[in-house]
Amino acid sequence: MDKAKIKVQDFLARVPLFNSMGPEELSRIALGTTELRVERGGQIFQRGDPCVGFHQVLYGQVKLSFTSVSGVEKVIELIGPGQSFGEALMFMGSPYIVSAQATEDTLLLHVSKPVIYREIHHDAEFACKMLAGLSQRMHSLMCDMESYALRSGTQRVAGYLLKELGEPGDTELTLPVTKAVLASRLNLTPEHFSRILADLSTQRLIAFKGRRINILNAEALRDHAGY
Amino acid sequence: MDKAKIKVQDFLARVPLFNSMGPEELSRIALGTTELRVERGGQIFQRGDPCVGFHQVLYGQVKLSFTSVSGVEKVIELIGPGQSFGEALMFMGSPYIVSAQATEDTLLLHVSKPVIYREIHHDAEFACKMLAGLSQRMHSLMCDMESYALRSGTQRVAGYLLKELGEPGDTELTLPVTKAVLASRLNLTPEHFSRILADLSTQRLIAFKGRRINILNAEALRDHAGY
């Protein structure tokens, strides 16, 4: 067994989808897995490209987005370490309907479709894990749709900041992407997003400088988020 | 075997998810399947109810929607014969995040979770069918998000009418739900939706009376839809 293969297996063992697998199963998956290093700004795939597997993020961040004919971009999801994307289209046998671009230096695994199908036929628990993963993704999409349709811009921003805070007691966070990308992710124009941040700052709920945000009054922010 | 069981199996055999199954497998599924008749306007479940299986529509139509605290309703999907819903939450073990209401007299099958898990462990092809079904649903949700974010109201309405036309050469259709429900489904206010229909009618692209719509110029409508 060569060095490269052993490395892919080490990576695979860290992925939730594969972490209950034994060395033999991991070897089988590794045979259909490619390591992919993408620099910040690099394109991973474009809408219309064939989808012959799915991607797993080990570190870094990937932006999935649509772009209209007039060049307007709508960010659908930001995918971080431990998360994956592309399973749905892989199972449908359809080309990509979104584009994927690295927003940081990123390390990805690409796991090919035949390997996944083989494993589903080999192990029902693996099939259940894939079903749970896809269900989780669909759940988030539906929550996003609800939030776009029924929550105000301020509620969405306040909710996002509270979610990004991490540990209870934390008061500081750094936005993981540019404000323009984040605005699109929250279904806001960049101007609207900036106005909301300025409003929250005037009300002394937050203070911000560039991408660093201090939460001054989490309680009041929670009220704004409508929790 | 009693009469009721035979009937459920007949219904099941018509569902795409189950139609490659033999009599023995269908019997197993039937044991965990309940027939559900819901009158027009009847509630099937509400947000927060536990999800212990998924629903399959045999005839009729079901509306899945969110409702904000202020009572605004956002229709996520309209589910018709041959379509199913609730799989994602079933696999996640989460309560419903939407409400479901029949918009017509509807016949549903409710297939319980343990039966589905047993079948996944028994038959990998069945697992693949469930994965394909979930993927299809996720694909539609993403297409909806794209359309809300990047397409104008007129484009969405024109696209919807052309999709509903059915056979090539057809020029007449009946909206399957009230205009208010359809407006919400297309992420428009009822007023905006009415204005778009009036505009298309002024331009002699369509004519309408209540829910009946005549397409007068499909070619020009296709241009409007941006195809």
Short mmCIF file of C-alpha atoms in Angstrom, two decimals:
data_model
loop_
_atom_site.label_atom_id
_atom_site.label_comp_id
_atom_site.label_asym_id
_atom_site.label_seq_id
_atom_site.Cartn_x
_atom_site.Cartn_y
_atom_site.Cartn_z
CA MET A 1 0.00 0.00 0.00
CA ASP A 2 1.52 3.33 -0.99
CA LYS A 3 1.76 6.42 1.18
CA ALA A 4 -0.90 8.45 -0.66
CA LYS A 5 -3.53 5.76 -0.08
CA ILE A 6 -2.83 5.57 3.64
CA LYS A 7 -3.25 9.32 3.88
CA VAL A 8 -6.64 9.34 2.16
CA GLN A 9 -7.81 6.63 4.58
CA ASP A 10 -6.71 8.75 7.53
CA PHE A 11 -8.73 11.63 6.16
CA LEU A 12 -11.73 9.39 5.47
CA ALA A 13 -11.71 8.01 9.00
CA ARG A 14 -12.34 11.56 10.27
CA VAL A 15 -15.47 12.06 8.14
CA PRO A 16 -18.71 11.34 10.08
CA LEU A 17 -20.13 9.39 7.13
CA PHE A 18 -17.22 6.95 7.20
CA ASN A 19 -16.07 6.95 10.81
CA SER A 20 -17.77 3.71 11.81
CA MET A 21 -16.04 1.82 8.98
CA GLY A 22 -13.27 -0.73 9.43
CA PRO A 23 -9.88 -0.61 7.63
CA GLU A 24 -11.13 -2.88 4.84
CA GLU A 25 -14.12 -0.69 4.01
CA LEU A 26 -12.00 2.46 4.23
CA SER A 27 -9.57 0.91 1.73
CA ARG A 28 -12.42 0.33 -0.70
CA ILE A 29 -13.62 3.93 -0.33
CA ALA A 30 -10.07 5.26 -0.63
CA LEU A 31 -9.74 3.62 -4.05
CA GLY A 32 -12.47 5.92 -5.39
CA THR A 33 -11.42 9.00 -3.47
CA THR A 34 -9.35 11.91 -4.76
CA GLU A 35 -7.70 14.58 -2.64
CA LEU A 36 -8.26 18.08 -3.92
CA ARG A 37 -6.43 21.19 -2.76
CA VAL A 38 -8.04 24.45 -3.89
CA GLU A 39 -6.61 27.89 -3.26
CA ARG A 40 -8.81 30.70 -2.01
CA GLY A 41 -10.93 31.94 -4.93
CA GLY A 42 -10.44 28.73 -6.91
CA GLN A 43 -13.41 27.26 -8.78
CA ILE A 44 -14.28 23.65 -7.87
CA PHE A 45 -17.06 23.16 -10.39
CA GLN A 46 -19.50 25.21 -12.40
CA ARG A 47 -23.19 24.86 -13.08
CA GLY A 48 -23.64 22.34 -15.90
CA ASP A 49 -20.51 20.29 -15.08
CA PRO A 50 -21.24 16.55 -14.72
CA CYS A 51 -21.58 15.30 -11.15
CA VAL A 52 -19.83 11.94 -10.70
CA GLY A 53 -19.42 11.91 -6.92
CA PHE A 54 -19.67 14.18 -3.90
CA HIS A 55 -17.23 16.44 -2.05
CA GLN A 56 -16.28 16.38 1.60
CA VAL A 57 -14.59 19.44 3.16
CA LEU A 58 -11.65 18.65 5.47
CA TYR A 59 -10.57 22.24 6.06
CA GLY A 60 -11.36 25.61 4.49
CA GLN A 61 -14.71 26.79 3.17
CA VAL A 62 -16.73 26.40 -0.03
CA LYS A 63 -19.41 28.72 -1.35
CA LEU A 64 -22.28 27.23 -3.37
CA SER A 65 -24.08 29.79 -5.50
CA PHE A 66 -26.29 30.53 -8.48
CA THR A 67 -25.50 33.37 -10.87
CA SER A 68 -28.19 35.01 -12.99
CA VAL A 69 -27.64 35.93 -16.66
CA SER A 70 -27.21 39.55 -15.54
CA GLY A 71 -24.40 38.50 -13.19
CA VAL A 72 -26.27 38.73 -9.86
CA GLU A 73 -24.98 36.08 -7.46
CA LYS A 74 -27.14 34.27 -4.91
CA VAL A 75 -25.16 32.33 -2.28
CA ILE A 76 -27.07 29.19 -1.29
CA GLU A 77 -24.73 27.66 1.26
CA LEU A 78 -21.35 28.01 2.89
CA ILE A 79 -19.84 24.58 3.50
CA GLY A 80 -17.23 24.16 6.23
CA PRO A 81 -15.04 21.37 7.68
CA GLY A 82 -16.92 18.11 8.30
CA GLN A 83 -19.66 19.04 5.82
CA SER A 84 -20.24 17.63 2.35
CA PHE A 85 -22.05 18.65 -0.83
CA GLY A 86 -23.16 17.22 -4.16
CA GLU A 87 -24.80 14.01 -2.88
CA ALA A 88 -28.27 14.88 -4.20
CA LEU A 89 -27.15 15.42 -7.79
CA MET A 90 -24.90 12.36 -7.61
CA PHE A 91 -27.92 10.18 -6.73
CA MET A 92 -30.02 11.84 -9.43
CA GLY A 93 -27.34 11.51 -12.08
CA SER A 94 -27.82 15.20 -12.98
CA PRO A 95 -25.21 17.85 -13.75
CA TYR A 96 -24.47 20.49 -11.10
CA ILE A 97 -27.10 23.22 -10.75
CA VAL A 98 -24.83 25.45 -8.63
CA SER A 99 -21.22 26.61 -8.85
CA ALA A 100 -18.71 25.90 -6.10
CA GLN A 101 -15.82 28.18 -5.23
CA ALA A 102 -13.33 28.06 -2.33
CA THR A 103 -13.57 31.15 -0.12
CA GLU A 104 -10.41 30.04 1.77
CA ASP A 105 -7.54 27.67 1.02
CA THR A 106 -9.45 24.41 1.13
CA LEU A 107 -8.77 20.68 1.28
CA LEU A 108 -11.48 18.46 -0.17
CA LEU A 109 -12.04 14.78 -0.75
CA HIS A 110 -13.96 13.79 -3.87
CA VAL A 111 -15.64 10.41 -3.37
CA SER A 112 -16.77 8.80 -6.59
CA LYS A 113 -20.30 7.55 -7.20
CA PRO A 114 -19.55 3.86 -7.94
CA VAL A 115 -17.75 3.50 -4.61
CA ILE A 116 -20.75 4.93 -2.76
CA TYR A 117 -23.23 2.67 -4.57
CA ARG A 118 -21.05 -0.35 -3.83
CA GLU A 119 -20.99 0.55 -0.15
CA ILE A 120 -24.77 1.09 0.00
CA HIS A 121 -25.24 -2.43 -1.38
CA HIS A 122 -22.71 -3.75 1.10
CA ASP A 123 -23.94 -2.04 4.25
CA ALA A 124 -27.45 -0.84 5.11
CA GLU A 125 -26.15 1.30 7.98
CA PHE A 126 -24.12 3.26 5.46
CA ALA A 127 -27.26 3.80 3.38
CA CYS A 128 -29.02 5.09 6.51
CA LYS A 129 -26.16 7.51 7.18
CA MET A 130 -26.41 8.87 3.63
CA LEU A 131 -30.19 9.23 4.02
CA ALA A 132 -29.74 11.05 7.32
CA GLY A 133 -27.12 13.36 5.77
CA LEU A 134 -29.33 14.25 2.81
CA SER A 135 -32.28 14.77 5.15
CA GLN A 136 -30.23 17.14 7.28
CA ARG A 137 -29.32 19.19 4.18
CA MET A 138 -32.94 19.35 3.09
CA HIS A 139 -34.00 20.42 6.56
CA SER A 140 -31.54 23.35 6.48
CA LEU A 141 -32.74 24.40 3.04
CA MET A 142 -36.34 24.45 4.25
CA CYS A 143 -35.37 26.45 7.34
CA ASP A 144 -33.62 28.94 5.05
CA MET A 145 -36.74 29.24 2.91
CA GLU A 146 -38.83 29.84 6.00
CA SER A 147 -36.42 32.46 7.24
CA TYR A 148 -36.32 34.26 3.86
CA ALA A 149 -40.09 34.26 3.58
CA LEU A 150 -41.21 34.97 7.13
CA ARG A 151 -38.37 36.70 9.02
CA SER A 152 -37.24 40.30 8.61
CA GLY A 153 -33.71 41.21 7.55
CA THR A 154 -32.86 42.28 11.11
CA GLN A 155 -34.17 38.97 12.52
CA ARG A 156 -32.04 37.04 10.03
CA VAL A 157 -28.88 39.01 10.83
CA ALA A 158 -29.43 38.82 14.61
CA GLY A 159 -30.14 35.07 14.35
CA TYR A 160 -27.02 34.52 12.26
CA LEU A 161 -24.73 36.42 14.67
CA LEU A 162 -26.08 34.49 17.68
CA LYS A 163 -25.61 31.18 15.85
CA GLU A 164 -22.02 32.09 14.89
CA LEU A 165 -21.11 33.06 18.47
CA GLY A 166 -20.25 29.50 19.38
CA GLU A 167 -19.72 28.80 23.10
CA PRO A 168 -22.12 30.38 25.59
CA GLY A 169 -20.38 33.36 27.17
CA ASP A 170 -18.49 34.23 23.97
CA THR A 171 -19.00 37.84 22.90
CA GLU A 172 -16.71 38.13 19.88
CA LEU A 173 -16.82 36.62 16.42
CA THR A 174 -15.26 37.07 13.00
CA LEU A 175 -17.50 36.84 9.94
CA PRO A 176 -16.29 33.81 7.96
CA VAL A 177 -16.75 35.52 4.57
CA THR A 178 -16.96 38.99 3.07
CA LYS A 179 -20.02 41.04 3.93
CA ALA A 180 -21.22 40.81 0.31
CA VAL A 181 -21.18 36.99 0.39
CA LEU A 182 -22.85 36.89 3.78
CA ALA A 183 -25.53 39.35 2.68
CA SER A 184 -26.36 37.10 -0.29
CA ARG A 185 -26.39 34.03 2.01
CA LEU A 186 -28.99 35.82 4.20
CA ASN A 187 -30.94 36.91 1.10
CA LEU A 188 -30.20 40.61 1.61
CA THR A 189 -28.64 43.25 -0.61
CA PRO A 190 -25.17 44.34 0.60
CA GLU A 191 -26.64 47.81 1.32
CA HIS A 192 -29.48 46.41 3.41
CA PHE A 193 -27.03 44.22 5.34
CA SER A 194 -24.74 47.19 6.09
CA ARG A 195 -27.72 49.28 7.21
CA ILE A 196 -28.83 46.55 9.64
CA LEU A 197 -25.32 46.26 11.15
CA ALA A 198 -25.22 50.06 11.53
CA ASP A 199 -28.67 50.07 13.19
CA LEU A 200 -27.69 47.31 15.64
CA SER A 201 -24.53 49.25 16.42
CA THR A 202 -26.45 52.53 17.00
CA GLN A 203 -28.68 50.63 19.42
CA ARG A 204 -25.51 49.44 21.22
CA LEU A 205 -26.36 45.78 20.64
CA ILE A 206 -23.16 45.15 18.68
CA ALA A 207 -19.92 46.92 17.80
CA PHE A 208 -18.00 46.04 14.65
CA LYS A 209 -14.80 46.79 12.79
CA GLY A 210 -14.39 45.12 9.42
CA ARG A 211 -15.31 41.47 9.88
CA ARG A 212 -14.83 41.45 13.68
CA ILE A 213 -18.06 41.77 15.62
CA ASN A 214 -18.55 42.28 19.36
CA ILE A 215 -21.89 41.34 20.84
CA LEU A 216 -22.61 44.00 23.48
CA ASN A 217 -26.08 42.85 24.49
CA ALA A 218 -26.87 39.24 23.59
CA GLU A 219 -30.17 39.33 25.48
CA ALA A 220 -31.54 42.24 23.43
CA LEU A 221 -30.14 40.68 20.25
CA ARG A 222 -32.06 37.48 21.03
CA ASP A 223 -35.23 39.58 21.31
CA HIS A 224 -34.47 41.06 17.88
CA ALA A 225 -33.94 37.59 16.43
CA GLY A 226 -37.40 36.67 17.65
CA TYR A 227 -36.31 33.69 19.75
CA MET B 1 -55.42 -12.06 4.95
CA ASP B 2 -58.28 -9.61 5.42
CA LYS B 3 -59.75 -7.34 2.77
CA ALA B 4 -58.29 -4.10 4.12
CA LYS B 5 -54.73 -5.42 3.84
CA ILE B 6 -55.18 -6.51 0.24
CA LYS B 7 -56.40 -3.03 -0.59
CA VAL B 8 -53.39 -1.28 0.96
CA GLN B 9 -51.11 -3.59 -1.02
CA ASP B 10 -52.92 -2.66 -4.23
CA PHE B 11 -52.35 1.00 -3.45
CA LEU B 12 -48.71 0.40 -2.52
CA ALA B 13 -48.02 -1.43 -5.77
CA ARG B 14 -48.91 1.80 -7.62
CA VAL B 15 -46.36 3.92 -5.74
CA PRO B 16 -43.06 4.35 -7.65
CA LEU B 17 -41.04 3.69 -4.48
CA PHE B 18 -42.63 0.28 -4.04
CA ASN B 19 -43.53 -0.81 -7.56
CA SER B 20 -40.59 -3.15 -8.06
CA MET B 21 -41.45 -5.10 -4.91
CA GLY B 22 -42.87 -8.61 -4.83
CA PRO B 23 -46.04 -9.66 -2.94
CA GLU B 24 -44.05 -10.69 0.15
CA GLU B 25 -42.29 -7.33 0.48
CA LEU B 26 -45.55 -5.47 -0.18
CA SER B 27 -47.18 -7.47 2.64
CA ARG B 28 -44.43 -6.37 5.03
CA ILE B 29 -44.86 -2.72 4.02
CA ALA B 30 -48.66 -2.98 4.25
CA LEU B 31 -48.39 -4.02 7.90
CA GLY B 32 -46.93 -0.60 8.73
CA THR B 33 -49.13 1.39 6.35
CA THR B 34 -52.28 3.31 7.23
CA GLU B 35 -54.82 4.63 4.78
CA LEU B 36 -55.85 8.22 5.44
CA ARG B 37 -58.79 10.02 3.85
CA VAL B 38 -58.75 13.78 4.37
CA GLU B 39 -61.47 16.16 3.23
CA ARG B 40 -60.64 19.38 1.46
CA GLY B 41 -59.36 21.86 4.05
CA GLY B 42 -58.48 19.13 6.55
CA GLN B 43 -55.23 19.38 8.52
CA ILE B 44 -52.89 16.40 8.17
CA PHE B 45 -50.26 17.54 10.65
CA GLN B 46 -48.99 20.75 12.20
CA ARG B 47 -45.53 22.08 12.80
CA GLY B 48 -44.16 20.50 15.97
CA ASP B 49 -46.08 17.21 15.61
CA PRO B 50 -43.83 14.14 15.85
CA CYS B 51 -42.86 12.57 12.51
CA VAL B 52 -42.99 8.77 12.68
CA GLY B 53 -43.24 7.95 8.99
CA PHE B 54 -43.86 9.57 5.63
CA HIS B 55 -46.96 10.26 3.52
CA GLN B 56 -47.66 9.20 -0.03
CA VAL B 57 -50.44 10.95 -2.01
CA LEU B 58 -52.70 8.62 -4.05
CA TYR B 59 -55.17 11.27 -5.16
CA GLY B 60 -55.93 14.85 -4.19
CA GLN B 61 -53.43 17.55 -3.24
CA VAL B 62 -51.57 18.58 -0.10
CA LYS B 63 -50.18 22.00 0.72
CA LEU B 64 -47.01 22.22 2.85
CA SER B 65 -46.55 25.63 4.46
CA PHE B 66 -44.97 27.71 7.19
CA THR B 67 -46.96 30.31 9.10
CA SER B 68 -45.28 33.26 10.81
CA VAL B 69 -46.30 34.44 14.30
CA SER B 70 -48.18 37.29 12.62
CA GLY B 71 -50.20 34.77 10.59
CA VAL B 72 -48.51 35.23 7.19
CA GLU B 73 -48.46 31.93 5.32
CA LYS B 74 -45.65 30.81 3.01
CA VAL B 75 -46.52 27.82 0.83
CA ILE B 76 -43.43 25.66 0.30
CA GLU B 77 -44.80 22.89 -1.87
CA LEU B 78 -47.96 21.51 -3.43
CA ILE B 79 -47.84 17.71 -3.40
CA GLY B 80 -49.95 15.78 -5.91
CA PRO B 81 -50.70 12.13 -6.78
CA GLY B 82 -47.60 9.92 -6.93
CA GLN B 83 -45.60 12.32 -4.76
CA SER B 84 -44.59 11.87 -1.14
CA PHE B 85 -43.49 14.06 1.76
CA GLY B 86 -42.00 13.79 5.26
CA GLU B 87 -39.11 11.44 4.45
CA ALA B 88 -36.39 13.90 5.48
CA LEU B 89 -37.77 14.49 8.97
CA MET B 90 -38.49 10.79 9.37
CA PHE B 91 -34.82 9.96 8.75
CA MET B 92 -33.70 12.78 11.07
CA GLY B 93 -36.08 11.79 13.84
CA SER B 94 -37.23 15.45 14.10
CA PRO B 95 -40.76 16.82 14.51
CA TYR B 96 -42.45 18.41 11.48
CA ILE B 97 -41.21 21.91 10.59
CA VAL B 98 -44.14 22.58 8.23
CA SER B 99 -47.90 22.12 8.39
CA ALA B 100 -49.78 19.96 5.88
CA GLN B 101 -53.34 20.63 4.76
CA ALA B 102 -55.43 19.00 2.04
CA THR B 103 -56.46 21.47 -0.67
CA GLU B 104 -58.76 18.86 -2.24
CA ASP B 105 -60.38 15.65 -0.98
CA THR B 106 -57.27 13.53 -0.63
CA LEU B 107 -56.29 9.90 -0.13
CA LEU B 108 -52.95 9.31 1.56
CA LEU B 109 -50.92 6.36 2.71
CA HIS B 110 -48.86 6.80 5.87
CA VAL B 111 -45.89 4.42 5.86
CA SER B 112 -44.31 3.99 9.28
CA LYS B 113 -40.61 4.48 9.94
CA PRO B 114 -39.74 0.99 11.32
CA VAL B 115 -41.10 -0.63 8.15
CA ILE B 116 -38.94 1.61 5.98
CA TYR B 117 -35.79 0.93 8.02
CA ARG B 118 -36.45 -2.80 7.89
CA GLU B 119 -36.78 -2.61 4.11
CA ILE B 120 -33.58 -0.56 3.73
CA HIS B 121 -31.71 -3.26 5.65
CA HIS B 122 -33.33 -5.92 3.52
CA ASP B 123 -32.85 -4.38 0.08
CA ALA B 124 -30.15 -1.98 -1.07
CA GLU B 125 -32.13 -1.10 -4.20
CA PHE B 126 -34.89 0.20 -1.99
CA ALA B 127 -32.34 2.37 -0.14
CA CYS B 128 -31.18 3.74 -3.50
CA LYS B 129 -34.77 4.57 -4.45
CA MET B 130 -35.24 6.48 -1.19
CA LEU B 131 -31.96 8.32 -1.78
CA ALA B 132 -33.02 9.22 -5.31
CA GLY B 133 -36.42 10.43 -4.06
CA LEU B 134 -34.91 12.64 -1.37
CA SER B 135 -32.37 13.98 -3.87
CA GLN B 136 -35.16 14.86 -6.28
CA ARG B 137 -36.95 16.82 -3.54
CA MET B 138 -33.77 18.66 -2.62
CA HIS B 139 -33.16 19.50 -6.27
CA SER B 140 -36.63 21.08 -6.56
CA LEU B 141 -36.10 23.10 -3.39
CA MET B 142 -32.81 24.46 -4.73
CA CYS B 143 -34.43 25.31 -8.08
CA ASP B 144 -37.15 27.17 -6.15
CA MET B 145 -34.53 29.12 -4.21
CA GLU B 146 -32.78 30.02 -7.44
CA SER B 147 -36.02 31.14 -9.00
CA TYR B 148 -37.01 33.27 -5.96
CA ALA B 149 -33.59 34.90 -5.81
CA LEU B 150 -32.76 35.44 -9.46
CA ARG B 151 -35.97 35.46 -11.49
CA SER B 152 -38.54 38.26 -11.64
CA GLY B 153 -42.16 37.76 -10.62
CA THR B 154 -43.26 37.79 -14.28
CA GLN B 155 -40.62 35.18 -15.17
CA ARG B 156 -41.82 32.94 -12.34
CA VAL B 157 -45.49 33.23 -13.33
CA ALA B 158 -44.78 32.69 -17.05
CA GLY B 159 -42.57 29.70 -16.21
CA TYR B 160 -45.24 28.21 -13.95
CA LEU B 161 -48.01 28.56 -16.55
CA LEU B 162 -45.89 26.92 -19.25
CA LYS B 163 -44.97 24.06 -16.90
CA GLU B 164 -48.64 23.50 -15.99
CA LEU B 165 -49.75 23.43 -19.65
CA GLY B 166 -48.97 19.74 -19.92
CA GLU B 167 -49.06 18.30 -23.46
CA PRO B 168 -47.42 20.32 -26.27
CA GLY B 169 -50.20 21.97 -28.22
CA ASP B 170 -52.42 22.48 -25.15
CA THR B 171 -53.51 26.08 -24.69
CA GLU B 172 -55.81 25.84 -21.69
CA LEU B 173 -55.22 25.11 -18.03
CA THR B 174 -56.93 25.41 -14.66
CA LEU B 175 -54.91 26.64 -11.70
CA PRO B 176 -54.79 23.73 -9.20
CA VAL B 177 -55.23 25.98 -6.14
CA THR B 178 -56.57 29.42 -5.25
CA LYS B 179 -54.64 32.41 -6.54
CA ALA B 180 -53.57 33.29 -2.97
CA VAL B 181 -52.00 29.86 -2.42
CA LEU B 182 -50.32 29.92 -5.82
CA ALA B 183 -48.98 33.45 -5.22
CA SER B 184 -47.38 32.26 -1.97
CA ARG B 185 -45.97 29.17 -3.73
CA LEU B 186 -44.31 31.50 -6.29
CA ASN B 187 -43.10 33.78 -3.47
CA LEU B 188 -45.31 36.70 -4.55
CA THR B 189 -47.92 38.75 -2.72
CA PRO B 190 -51.49 38.09 -3.97
CA GLU B 191 -51.59 41.68 -5.31
CA HIS B 192 -48.34 41.30 -7.25
CA PHE B 193 -49.57 37.98 -8.69
CA SER B 194 -52.87 39.55 -9.84
CA ARG B 195 -51.01 42.48 -11.40
CA ILE B 196 -48.76 40.12 -13.37
CA LEU B 197 -51.77 38.15 -14.69
CA ALA B 198 -53.45 41.44 -15.68
CA ASP B 199 -50.27 42.63 -17.44
CA LEU B 200 -49.91 39.36 -19.38
CA SER B 201 -53.55 39.65 -20.36
CA THR B 202 -53.18 43.29 -21.51
CA GLN B 203 -50.26 42.15 -23.67
CA ARG B 204 -52.58 39.47 -25.17
CA LEU B 205 -50.28 36.64 -24.03
CA ILE B 206 -52.98 35.05 -21.88
CA ALA B 207 -56.70 35.38 -21.16
CA PHE B 208 -58.18 34.30 -17.86
CA LYS B 209 -61.47 33.90 -16.02
CA GLY B 210 -61.24 32.79 -12.40
CA ARG B 211 -58.85 29.86 -12.31
CA ARG B 212 -59.15 29.03 -16.03
CA ILE B 213 -56.29 30.36 -18.12
CA ASN B 214 -55.92 30.43 -21.90
CA ILE B 215 -52.46 30.75 -23.33
CA LEU B 216 -52.82 33.01 -26.38
CA ASN B 217 -49.16 33.28 -27.31
CA ALA B 218 -46.95 30.53 -25.88
CA GLU B 219 -43.94 31.72 -27.88
CA ALA B 220 -44.00 35.21 -26.38
CA LEU B 221 -44.72 33.74 -22.93
CA ARG B 222 -41.62 31.58 -23.26
CA ASP B 223 -39.62 34.74 -24.01
CA HIS B 224 -41.06 36.30 -20.82
CA ALA B 225 -40.12 33.22 -18.81
CA GLY B 226 -36.55 33.69 -19.98
CA TYR B 227 -36.19 30.22 -21.53
#
